[in-house]
Every structure is written in C-alpha cells, then in structure tokens.
PDB file of C-alpha atoms in Angstrom:
ATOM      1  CA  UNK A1087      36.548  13.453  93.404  1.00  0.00           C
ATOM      2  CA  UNK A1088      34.099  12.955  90.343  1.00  0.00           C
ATOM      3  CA  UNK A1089      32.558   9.122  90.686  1.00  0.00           C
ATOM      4  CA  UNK A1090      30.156   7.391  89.365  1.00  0.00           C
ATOM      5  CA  UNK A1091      28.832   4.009  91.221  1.00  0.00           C
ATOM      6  CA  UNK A1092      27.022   1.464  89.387  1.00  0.00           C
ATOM      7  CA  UNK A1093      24.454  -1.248  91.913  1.00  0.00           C
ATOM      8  CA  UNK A1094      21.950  -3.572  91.399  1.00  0.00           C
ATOM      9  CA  UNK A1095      23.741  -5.999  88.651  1.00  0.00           C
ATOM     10  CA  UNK A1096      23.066  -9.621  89.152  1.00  0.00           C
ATOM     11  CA  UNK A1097      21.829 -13.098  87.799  1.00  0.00           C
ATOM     12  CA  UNK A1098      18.506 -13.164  86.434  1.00  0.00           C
ATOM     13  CA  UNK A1099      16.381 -15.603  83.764  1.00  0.00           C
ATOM     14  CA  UNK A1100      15.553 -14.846  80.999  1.00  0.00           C
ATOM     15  CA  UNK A1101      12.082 -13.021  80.157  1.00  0.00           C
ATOM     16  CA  UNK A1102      12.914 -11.619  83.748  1.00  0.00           C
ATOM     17  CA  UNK A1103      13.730  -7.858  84.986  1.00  0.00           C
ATOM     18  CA  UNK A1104      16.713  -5.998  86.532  1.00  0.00           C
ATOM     19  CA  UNK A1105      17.507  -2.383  87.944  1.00  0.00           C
ATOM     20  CA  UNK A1106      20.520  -0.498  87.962  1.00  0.00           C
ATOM     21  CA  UNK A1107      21.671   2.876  89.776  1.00  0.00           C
ATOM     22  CA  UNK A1108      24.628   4.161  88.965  1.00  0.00           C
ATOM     23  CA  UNK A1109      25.102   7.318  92.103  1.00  0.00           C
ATOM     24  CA  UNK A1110      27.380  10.341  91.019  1.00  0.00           C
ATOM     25  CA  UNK A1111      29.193  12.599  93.534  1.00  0.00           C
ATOM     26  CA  UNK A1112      31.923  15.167  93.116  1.00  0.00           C
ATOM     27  CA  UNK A1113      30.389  17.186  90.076  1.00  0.00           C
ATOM     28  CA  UNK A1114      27.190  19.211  89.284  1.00  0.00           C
ATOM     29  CA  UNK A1115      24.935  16.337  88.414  1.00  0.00           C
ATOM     30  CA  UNK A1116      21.932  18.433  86.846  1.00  0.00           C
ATOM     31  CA  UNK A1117      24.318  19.892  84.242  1.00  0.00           C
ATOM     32  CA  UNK A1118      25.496  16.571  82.470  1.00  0.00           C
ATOM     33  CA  UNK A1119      23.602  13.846  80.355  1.00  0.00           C
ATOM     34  CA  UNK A1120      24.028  10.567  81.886  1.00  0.00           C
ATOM     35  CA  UNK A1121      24.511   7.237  79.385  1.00  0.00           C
ATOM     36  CA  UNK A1122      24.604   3.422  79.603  1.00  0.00           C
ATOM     37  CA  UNK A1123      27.081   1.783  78.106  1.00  0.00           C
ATOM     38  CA  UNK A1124      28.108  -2.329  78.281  1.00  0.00           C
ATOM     39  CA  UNK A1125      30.731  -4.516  77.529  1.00  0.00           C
ATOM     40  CA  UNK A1126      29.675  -8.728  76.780  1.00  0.00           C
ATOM     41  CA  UNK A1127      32.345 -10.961  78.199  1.00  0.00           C
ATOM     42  CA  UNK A1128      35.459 -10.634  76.505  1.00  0.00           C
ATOM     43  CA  UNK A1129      33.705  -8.062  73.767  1.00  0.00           C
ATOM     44  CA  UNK A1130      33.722  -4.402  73.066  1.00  0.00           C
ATOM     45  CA  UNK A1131      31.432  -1.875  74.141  1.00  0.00           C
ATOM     46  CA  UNK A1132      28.259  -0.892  72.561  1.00  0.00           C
ATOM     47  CA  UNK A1133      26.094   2.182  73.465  1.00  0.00           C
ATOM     48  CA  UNK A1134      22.623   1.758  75.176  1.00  0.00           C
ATOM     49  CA  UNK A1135      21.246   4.878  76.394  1.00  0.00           C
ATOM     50  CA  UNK A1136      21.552   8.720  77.482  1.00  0.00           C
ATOM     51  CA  UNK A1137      19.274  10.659  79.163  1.00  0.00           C
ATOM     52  CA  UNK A1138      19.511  14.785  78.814  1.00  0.00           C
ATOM     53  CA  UNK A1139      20.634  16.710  82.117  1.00  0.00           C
ATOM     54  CA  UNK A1140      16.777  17.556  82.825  1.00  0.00           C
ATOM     55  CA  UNK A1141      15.554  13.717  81.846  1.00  0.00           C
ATOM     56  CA  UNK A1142      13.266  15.035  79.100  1.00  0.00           C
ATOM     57  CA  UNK A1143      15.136  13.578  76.173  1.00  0.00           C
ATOM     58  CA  UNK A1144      16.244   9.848  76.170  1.00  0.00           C
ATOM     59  CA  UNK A1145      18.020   7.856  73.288  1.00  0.00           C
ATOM     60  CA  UNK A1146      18.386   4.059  72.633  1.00  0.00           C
ATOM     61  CA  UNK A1147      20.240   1.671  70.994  1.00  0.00           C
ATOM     62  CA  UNK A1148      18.026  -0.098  68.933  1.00  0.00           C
ATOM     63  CA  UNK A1149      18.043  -3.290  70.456  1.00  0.00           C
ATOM     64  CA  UNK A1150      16.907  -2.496  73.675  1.00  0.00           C
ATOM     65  CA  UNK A1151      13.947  -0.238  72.719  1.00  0.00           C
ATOM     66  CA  UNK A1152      10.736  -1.228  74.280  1.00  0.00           C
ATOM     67  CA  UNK A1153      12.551  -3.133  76.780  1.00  0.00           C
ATOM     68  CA  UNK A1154      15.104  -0.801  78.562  1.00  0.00           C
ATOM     69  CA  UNK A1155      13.939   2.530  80.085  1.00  0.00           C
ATOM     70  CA  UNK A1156      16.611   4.973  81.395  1.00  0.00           C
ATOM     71  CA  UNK A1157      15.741   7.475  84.171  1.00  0.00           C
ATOM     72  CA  UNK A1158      17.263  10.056  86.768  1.00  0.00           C
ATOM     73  CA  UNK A1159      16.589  11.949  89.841  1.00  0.00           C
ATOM     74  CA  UNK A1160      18.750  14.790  90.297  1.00  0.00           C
ATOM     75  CA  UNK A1161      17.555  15.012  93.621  1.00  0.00           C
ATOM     76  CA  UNK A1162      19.420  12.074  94.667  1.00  0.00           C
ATOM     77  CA  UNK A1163      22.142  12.825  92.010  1.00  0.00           C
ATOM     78  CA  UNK A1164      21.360   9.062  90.356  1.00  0.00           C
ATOM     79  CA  UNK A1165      20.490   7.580  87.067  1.00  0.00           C
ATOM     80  CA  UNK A1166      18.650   4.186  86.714  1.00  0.00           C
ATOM     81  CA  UNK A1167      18.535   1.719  84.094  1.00  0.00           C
ATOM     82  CA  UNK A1168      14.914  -0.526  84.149  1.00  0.00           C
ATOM     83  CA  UNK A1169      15.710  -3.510  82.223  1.00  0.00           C
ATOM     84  CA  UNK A1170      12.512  -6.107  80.942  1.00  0.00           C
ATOM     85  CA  UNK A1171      12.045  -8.865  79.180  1.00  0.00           C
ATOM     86  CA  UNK A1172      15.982  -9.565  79.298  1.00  0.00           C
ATOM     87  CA  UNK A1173      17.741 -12.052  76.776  1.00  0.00           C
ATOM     88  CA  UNK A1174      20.920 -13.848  77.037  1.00  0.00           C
ATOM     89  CA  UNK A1175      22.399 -11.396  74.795  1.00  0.00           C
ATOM     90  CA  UNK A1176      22.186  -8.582  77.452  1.00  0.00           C
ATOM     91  CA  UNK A1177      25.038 -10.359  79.517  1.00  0.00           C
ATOM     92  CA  UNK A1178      27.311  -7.561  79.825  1.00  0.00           C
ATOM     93  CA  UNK A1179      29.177  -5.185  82.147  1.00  0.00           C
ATOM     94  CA  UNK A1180      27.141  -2.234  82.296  1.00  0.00           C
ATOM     95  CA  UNK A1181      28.951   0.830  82.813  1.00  0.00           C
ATOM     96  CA  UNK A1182      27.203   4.430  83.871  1.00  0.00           C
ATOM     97  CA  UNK A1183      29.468   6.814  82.073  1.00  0.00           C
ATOM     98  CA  UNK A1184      28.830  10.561  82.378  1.00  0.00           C
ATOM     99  CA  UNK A1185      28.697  12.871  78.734  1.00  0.00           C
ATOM    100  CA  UNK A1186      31.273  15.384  78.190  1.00  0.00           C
ATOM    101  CA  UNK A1187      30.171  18.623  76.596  1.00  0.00           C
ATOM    102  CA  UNK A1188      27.618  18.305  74.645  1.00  0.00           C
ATOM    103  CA  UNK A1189      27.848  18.766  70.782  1.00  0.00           C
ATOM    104  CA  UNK A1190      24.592  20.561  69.466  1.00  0.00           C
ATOM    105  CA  UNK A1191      23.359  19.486  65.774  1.00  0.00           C
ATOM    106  CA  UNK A1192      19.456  20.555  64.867  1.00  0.00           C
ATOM    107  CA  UNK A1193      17.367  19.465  67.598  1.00  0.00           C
ATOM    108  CA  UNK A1194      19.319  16.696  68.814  1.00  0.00           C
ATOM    109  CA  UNK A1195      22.566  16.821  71.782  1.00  0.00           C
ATOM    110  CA  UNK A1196      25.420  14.436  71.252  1.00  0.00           C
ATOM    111  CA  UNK A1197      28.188  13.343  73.612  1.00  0.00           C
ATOM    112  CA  UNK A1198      31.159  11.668  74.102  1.00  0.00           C
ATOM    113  CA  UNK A1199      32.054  10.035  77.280  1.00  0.00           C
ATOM    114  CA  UNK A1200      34.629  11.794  79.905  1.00  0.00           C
ATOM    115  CA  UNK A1201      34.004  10.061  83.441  1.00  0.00           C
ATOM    116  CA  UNK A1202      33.140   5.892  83.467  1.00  0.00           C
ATOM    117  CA  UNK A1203      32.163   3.928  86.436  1.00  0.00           C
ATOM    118  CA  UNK A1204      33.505   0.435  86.970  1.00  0.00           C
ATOM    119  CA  UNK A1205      30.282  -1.607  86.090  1.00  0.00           C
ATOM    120  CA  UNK A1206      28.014  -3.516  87.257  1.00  0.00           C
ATOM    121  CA  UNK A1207      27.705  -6.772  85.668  1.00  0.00           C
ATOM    122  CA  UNK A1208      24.429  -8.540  84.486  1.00  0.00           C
ATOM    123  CA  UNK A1209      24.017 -12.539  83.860  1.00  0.00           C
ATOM    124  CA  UNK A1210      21.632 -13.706  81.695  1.00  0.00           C
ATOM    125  CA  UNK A1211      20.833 -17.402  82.239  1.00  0.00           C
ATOM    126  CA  UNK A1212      18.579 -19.883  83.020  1.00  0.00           C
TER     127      UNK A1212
ATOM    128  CA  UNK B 744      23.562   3.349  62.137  1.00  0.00           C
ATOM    129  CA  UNK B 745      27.367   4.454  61.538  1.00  0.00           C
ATOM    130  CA  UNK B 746      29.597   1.738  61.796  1.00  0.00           C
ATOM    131  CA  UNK B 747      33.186   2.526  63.202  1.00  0.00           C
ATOM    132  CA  UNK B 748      35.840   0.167  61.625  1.00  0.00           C
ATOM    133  CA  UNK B 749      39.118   0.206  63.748  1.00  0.00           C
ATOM    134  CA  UNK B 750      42.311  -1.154  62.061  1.00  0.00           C
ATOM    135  CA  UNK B 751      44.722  -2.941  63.175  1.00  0.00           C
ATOM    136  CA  UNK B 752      42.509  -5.559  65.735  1.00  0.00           C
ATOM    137  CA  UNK B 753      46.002  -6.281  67.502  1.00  0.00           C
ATOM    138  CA  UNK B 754      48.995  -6.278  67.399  1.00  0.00           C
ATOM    139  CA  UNK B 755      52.597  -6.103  69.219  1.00  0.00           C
ATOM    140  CA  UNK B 756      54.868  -3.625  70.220  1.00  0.00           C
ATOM    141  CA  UNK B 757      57.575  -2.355  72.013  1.00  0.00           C
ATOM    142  CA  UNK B 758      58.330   0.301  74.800  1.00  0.00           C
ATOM    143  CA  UNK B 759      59.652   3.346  73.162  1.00  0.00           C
ATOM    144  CA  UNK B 760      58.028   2.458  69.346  1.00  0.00           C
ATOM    145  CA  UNK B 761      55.698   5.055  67.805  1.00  0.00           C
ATOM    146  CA  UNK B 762      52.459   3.533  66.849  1.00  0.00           C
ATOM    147  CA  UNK B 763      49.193   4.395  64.955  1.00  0.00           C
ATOM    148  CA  UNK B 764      45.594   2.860  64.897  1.00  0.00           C
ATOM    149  CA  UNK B 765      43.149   3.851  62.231  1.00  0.00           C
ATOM    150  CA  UNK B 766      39.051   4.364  62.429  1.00  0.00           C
ATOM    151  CA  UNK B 767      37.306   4.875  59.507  1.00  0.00           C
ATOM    152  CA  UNK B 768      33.448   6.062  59.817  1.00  0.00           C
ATOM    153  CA  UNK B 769      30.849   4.696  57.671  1.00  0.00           C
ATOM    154  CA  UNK B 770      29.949   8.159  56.347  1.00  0.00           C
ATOM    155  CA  UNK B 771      31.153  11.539  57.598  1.00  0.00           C
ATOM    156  CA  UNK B 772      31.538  12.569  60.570  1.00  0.00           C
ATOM    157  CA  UNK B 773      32.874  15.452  60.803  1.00  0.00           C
ATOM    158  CA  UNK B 774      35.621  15.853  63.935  1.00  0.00           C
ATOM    159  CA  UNK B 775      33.137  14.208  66.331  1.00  0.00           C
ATOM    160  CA  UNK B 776      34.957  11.274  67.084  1.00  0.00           C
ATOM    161  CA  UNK B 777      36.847  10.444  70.419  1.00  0.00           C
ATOM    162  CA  UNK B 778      39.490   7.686  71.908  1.00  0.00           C
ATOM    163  CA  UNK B 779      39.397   5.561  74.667  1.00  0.00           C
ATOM    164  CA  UNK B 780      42.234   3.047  76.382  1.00  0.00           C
ATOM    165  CA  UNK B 781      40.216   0.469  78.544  1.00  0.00           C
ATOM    166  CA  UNK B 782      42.855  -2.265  80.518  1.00  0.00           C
ATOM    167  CA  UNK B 783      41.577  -5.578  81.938  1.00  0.00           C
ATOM    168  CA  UNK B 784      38.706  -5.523  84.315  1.00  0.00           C
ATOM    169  CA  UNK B 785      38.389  -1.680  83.960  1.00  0.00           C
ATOM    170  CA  UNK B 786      36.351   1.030  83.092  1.00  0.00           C
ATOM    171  CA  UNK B 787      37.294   3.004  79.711  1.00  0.00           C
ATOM    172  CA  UNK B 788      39.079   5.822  79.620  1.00  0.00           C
ATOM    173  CA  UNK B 789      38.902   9.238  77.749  1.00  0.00           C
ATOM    174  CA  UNK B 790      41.631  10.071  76.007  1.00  0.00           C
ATOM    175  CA  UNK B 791      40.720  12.515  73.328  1.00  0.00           C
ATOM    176  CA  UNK B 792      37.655  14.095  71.892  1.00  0.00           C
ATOM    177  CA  UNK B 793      36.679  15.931  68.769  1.00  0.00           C
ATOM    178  CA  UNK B 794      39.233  14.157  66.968  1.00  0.00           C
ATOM    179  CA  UNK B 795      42.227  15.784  68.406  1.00  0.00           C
ATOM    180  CA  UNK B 796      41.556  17.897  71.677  1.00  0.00           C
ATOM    181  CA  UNK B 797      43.823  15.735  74.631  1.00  0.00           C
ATOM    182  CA  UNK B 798      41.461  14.792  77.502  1.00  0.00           C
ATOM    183  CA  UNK B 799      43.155  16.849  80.645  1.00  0.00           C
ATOM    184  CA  UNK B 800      45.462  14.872  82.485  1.00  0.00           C
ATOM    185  CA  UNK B 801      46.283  12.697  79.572  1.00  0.00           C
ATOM    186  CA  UNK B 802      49.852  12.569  78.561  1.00  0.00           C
ATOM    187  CA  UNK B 803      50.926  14.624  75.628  1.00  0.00           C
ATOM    188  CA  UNK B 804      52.694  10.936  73.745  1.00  0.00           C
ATOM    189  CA  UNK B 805      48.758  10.728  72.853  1.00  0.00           C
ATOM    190  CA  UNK B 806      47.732  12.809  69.464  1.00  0.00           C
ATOM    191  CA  UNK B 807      44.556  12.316  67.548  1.00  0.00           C
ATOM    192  CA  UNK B 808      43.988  13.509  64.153  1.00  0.00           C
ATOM    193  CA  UNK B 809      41.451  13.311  61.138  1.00  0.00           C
ATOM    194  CA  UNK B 810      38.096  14.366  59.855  1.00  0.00           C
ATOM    195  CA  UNK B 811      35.356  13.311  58.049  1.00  0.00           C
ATOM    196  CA  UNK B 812      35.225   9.706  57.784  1.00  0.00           C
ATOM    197  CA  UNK B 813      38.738   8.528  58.817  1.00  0.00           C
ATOM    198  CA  UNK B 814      40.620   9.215  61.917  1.00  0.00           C
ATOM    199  CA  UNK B 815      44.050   8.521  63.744  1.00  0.00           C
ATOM    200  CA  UNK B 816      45.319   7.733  67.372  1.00  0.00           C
ATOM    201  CA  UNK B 817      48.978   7.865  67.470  1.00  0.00           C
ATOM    202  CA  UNK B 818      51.138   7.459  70.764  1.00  0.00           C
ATOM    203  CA  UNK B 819      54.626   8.606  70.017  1.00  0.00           C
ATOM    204  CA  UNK B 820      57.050   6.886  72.548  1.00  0.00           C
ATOM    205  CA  UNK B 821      55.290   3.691  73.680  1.00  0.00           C
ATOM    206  CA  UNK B 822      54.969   3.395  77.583  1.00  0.00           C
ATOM    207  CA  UNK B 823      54.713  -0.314  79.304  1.00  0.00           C
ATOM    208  CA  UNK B 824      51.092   1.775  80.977  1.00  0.00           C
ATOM    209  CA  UNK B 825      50.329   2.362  77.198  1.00  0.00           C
ATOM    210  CA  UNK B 826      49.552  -1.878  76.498  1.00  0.00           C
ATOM    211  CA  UNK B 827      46.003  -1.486  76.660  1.00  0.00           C
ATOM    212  CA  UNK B 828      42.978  -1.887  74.306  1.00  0.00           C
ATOM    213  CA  UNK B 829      41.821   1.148  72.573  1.00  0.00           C
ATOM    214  CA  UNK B 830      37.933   1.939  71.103  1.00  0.00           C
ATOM    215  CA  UNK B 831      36.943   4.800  68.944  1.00  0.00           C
ATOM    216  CA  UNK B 832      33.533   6.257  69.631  1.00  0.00           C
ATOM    217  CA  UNK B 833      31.263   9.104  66.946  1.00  0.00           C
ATOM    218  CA  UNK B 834      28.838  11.393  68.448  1.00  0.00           C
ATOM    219  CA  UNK B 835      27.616  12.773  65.419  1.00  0.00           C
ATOM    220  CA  UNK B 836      24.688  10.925  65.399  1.00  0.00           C
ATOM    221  CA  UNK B 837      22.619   8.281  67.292  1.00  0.00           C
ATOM    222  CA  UNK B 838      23.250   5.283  67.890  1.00  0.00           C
ATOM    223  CA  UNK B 839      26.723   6.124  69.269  1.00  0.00           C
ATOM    224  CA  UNK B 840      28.428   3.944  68.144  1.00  0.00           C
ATOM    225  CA  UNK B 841      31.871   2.455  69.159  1.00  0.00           C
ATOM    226  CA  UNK B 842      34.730   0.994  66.621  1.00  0.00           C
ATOM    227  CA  UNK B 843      35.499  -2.898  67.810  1.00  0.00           C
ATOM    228  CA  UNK B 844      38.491  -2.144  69.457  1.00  0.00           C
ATOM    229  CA  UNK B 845      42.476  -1.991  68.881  1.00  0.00           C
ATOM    230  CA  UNK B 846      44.719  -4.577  71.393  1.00  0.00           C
ATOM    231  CA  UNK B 847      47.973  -3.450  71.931  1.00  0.00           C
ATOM    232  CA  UNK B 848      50.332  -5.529  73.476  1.00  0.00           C
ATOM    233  CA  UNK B 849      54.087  -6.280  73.896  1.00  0.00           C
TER     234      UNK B 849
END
C-alpha cells in the first residue's frame, strides 16, 4: 500500500545538525512533489518545504531558509530533509507528506497534501 | 504570507449532531483550500480538497464548501470516529499555510 516512512529524528543541541529520510513505497515516486511538514508539541502544523517530482524546484517556509535544505533521489524512492544551525523552536514532529495533484498558477506548482507519514520527531535542547 | 483563521478553536458535541467549522483566508483564494482530521499521536488526514471534492475513501457525512476567502467543513451526522482535530490548509500560494486548528470533542 502507499507509505511514507520518516528516520533519522532525534535529540540534538542547539547550533547543531540533523537528517531526515522519509522512504515511499507503493506509488510512482518520480511523479509526485514531496513536502515537510511539522507539528511543535501540543501545536498545529506549519508547512516547511516541497520539492518538485524532478527536485529542480524547492520552496520554504520562511523561517527555515538558509538553514533547511530539502532533497530526493528517485532512485531510492526517498526525500531528505538537511537541517543546520537548529533552534529550540524547531522541536516538532516532522511529518513527510506526499502532494496531491498539483494545481498550476504562472510558473509556480501548488499542492495539497493526500498521503502523511507518522513523523519523526526532533528535540531541540541543550 | 496568507493567514488561515479557523473558527470555532473547540468545542463539544454529540454523536448524531450536525456541525460546521469555518476558515476564512486572509485574501482570496480561490477554491484551493483543503481539510484535514488529525487524532492524537497521528498523522493528518485528507479529507477534502479544492474546497469541496471528498478525498476517496472518505465518508460522504463530510462536505466542504466555499470560495474565495471563506470556507466550510460540515459533517452531517456526528460519528464517535469523527472527535478529532481538524486543520484547513491553501495552496494558492507559498508559504502553505495551515489554519490553527478546530478540536472537536464530546
């Protein structure tokens, strides 16, 4: 069945670094955009990235520019989140969650979300 | 960035009642707006997208309606699998942004 797998959360200090994966099985993986999404304890969820099926276009929430990078190899049918320079604030669940068909407006591709994974969670802390 | 404002932030209800929750968008966005239910400890869940197109598999209590800036989730005969918490999300533009979320409970 379609899945998506999150890995790699964890405790970390702050100013440090942290990968995620998320792996996907049971659909084309090439034909969707991938995105990032996390949930702070007890908190609602807030957007952080998408990548485009072929990885050439990549979006970010604002607060994680510069510090996040999003990537896939659809190879290995994965998508990885790079996280630096992390900051108490980015305690969170962090949730892989696959874009739906895409909505088309000028030169930009939008999405909503149709298949989630079950997170992987991030600490924060010193 | 467009800000999603969901309304009510709680409240209670009953097996069998008919309930509503509002989102209003910041400015318009047309019908690209969808619903999620999340329940404790797990991952979201689609249940509708471009305002009013049912996610398959999702039962047919769940409507979605609106345009523009402000939107609707009704479920017409509450379900005791229904007492969840409930996010709108816009993908007309980026950041996608989510509302802060609806609780529904008994």
């Amino acid at each position: 069945q379609v899945q998506l797998v999150e890995s790699g959360g964890g405790v970390v200090q702050p100013g440090g670094s942290l990968r995620l994966s998320c792996a996907a099985s049971g659909f084309t993986f090439n034909s969707h955009a991938l995105n990032w999404v996390r949930q702070a304890p007890g908190k609602g969820l807030e957007w952080v990235a998408v990548i485009s099926c072929d990885g050439s276009k990549k979006y970010y929430v604002e607060s994680v520019k510069g510090r996040f990078s999003i990537s896939r190899d659809n190879s290995r049918n994965t998508v990885s989140l790079q996280m630096n320079s992390l900051r108490p604030e980015d305690t969170a669940v962090y949730h892989c969650a696959r874009g739906g068909v895409a909505t088309e407006r000028g030169n930009y591709s939008y999405y909503y979300m149709d298949v989630w994974g079950k997170g992987a969670t991030v600490t924060v802390a010193s | 960035a467009i800000r999603m404002t969901q309304s009510p932030s709680s409240f209670s209800a009953s097996t069998g009642d008919r309930v509503s929750i509002t989102c209003r968008a910041s400015q318009g966005i047309s019908n690209y707006l969808a619903w999620y239910q999340q329940k404790p400890g797990k991952a979201p869940k689609l249940l509708i997208y471009a305002a009013s197109t049912l996610q398959s598999g999702v039962p047919s209590r769940f409507s979605g309606s609106g345009s523009g800036t402000d939107f609707t989730l009704t479920i017409s005969c509450l379900q005791s699998e229904d007492f969840a918490t409930y996010y709108c999300q816009q993908y007309y533009s980026y950041p996608l942004t989510f509302g802060g979320g609806t609780k529904v409970d008994i």
